[in-house]
Tab-separated table of C-alpha atoms in Angstrom:
chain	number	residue	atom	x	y	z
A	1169	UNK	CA	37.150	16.912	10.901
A	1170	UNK	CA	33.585	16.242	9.493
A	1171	UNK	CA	31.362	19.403	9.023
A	1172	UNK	CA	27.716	19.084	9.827
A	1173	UNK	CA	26.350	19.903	6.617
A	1174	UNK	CA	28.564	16.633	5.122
A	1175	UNK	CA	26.753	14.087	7.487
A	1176	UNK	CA	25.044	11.605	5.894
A	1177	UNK	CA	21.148	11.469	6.327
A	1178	UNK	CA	18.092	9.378	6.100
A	1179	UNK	CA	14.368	9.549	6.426
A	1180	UNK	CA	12.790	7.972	9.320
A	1181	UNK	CA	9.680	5.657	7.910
A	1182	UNK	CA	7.324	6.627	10.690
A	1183	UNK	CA	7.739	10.523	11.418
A	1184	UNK	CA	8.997	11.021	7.701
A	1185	UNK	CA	11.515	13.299	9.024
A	1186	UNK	CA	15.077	13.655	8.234
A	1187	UNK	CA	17.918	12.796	10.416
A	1188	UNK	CA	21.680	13.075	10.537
A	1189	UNK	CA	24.451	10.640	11.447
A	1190	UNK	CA	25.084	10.706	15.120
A	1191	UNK	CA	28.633	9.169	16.282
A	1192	UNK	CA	26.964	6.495	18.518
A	1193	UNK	CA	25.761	5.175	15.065
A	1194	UNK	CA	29.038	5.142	13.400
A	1195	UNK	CA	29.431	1.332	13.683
A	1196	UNK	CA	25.997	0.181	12.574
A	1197	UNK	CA	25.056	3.503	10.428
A	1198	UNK	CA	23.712	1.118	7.772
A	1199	UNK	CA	21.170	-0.570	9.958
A	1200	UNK	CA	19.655	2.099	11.460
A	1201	UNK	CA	16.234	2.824	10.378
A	1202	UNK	CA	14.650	5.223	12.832
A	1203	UNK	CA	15.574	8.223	13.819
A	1204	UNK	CA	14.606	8.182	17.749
A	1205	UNK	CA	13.550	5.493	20.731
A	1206	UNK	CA	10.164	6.703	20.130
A	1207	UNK	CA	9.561	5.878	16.494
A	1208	UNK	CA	11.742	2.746	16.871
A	1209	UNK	CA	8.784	1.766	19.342
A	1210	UNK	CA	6.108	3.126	17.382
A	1211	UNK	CA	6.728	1.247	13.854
A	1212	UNK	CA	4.130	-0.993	14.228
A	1213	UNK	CA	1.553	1.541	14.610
A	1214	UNK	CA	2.886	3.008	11.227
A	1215	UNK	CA	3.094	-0.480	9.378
A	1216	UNK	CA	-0.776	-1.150	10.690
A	1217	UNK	CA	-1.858	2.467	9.181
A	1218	UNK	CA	-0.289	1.607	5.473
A	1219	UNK	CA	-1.904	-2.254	5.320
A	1220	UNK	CA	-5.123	-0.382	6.369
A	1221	UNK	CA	-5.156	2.031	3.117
């Protein structure tokens, strides 16, 4: 059994937020890059705000 403070985390690029390993993401942990639906749909908003500065 895995305790919660063990799971492997990772910084989502457009909140900048931490998040933890969830077991729907056990398969494809290494691909995952954001941490919700709603920053997964919002990366391009983030990509045209760093190419701006």
């Amino acid at each position: 059994m895995r305790l919660k403070s063990n799971l492997p985390t990772k910084i989502c690029p457009v909140c900048k937020r931490p998040f933890t390993w969830r077991k729907k993401w056990e398969r494809n942990w290494d691909e995952v890059l954001y941490c919700s639906e709603r920053c997964r749909r919002n990366k391009n908003s983030v990509l045209t705000k760093q190419s701006e500065e």
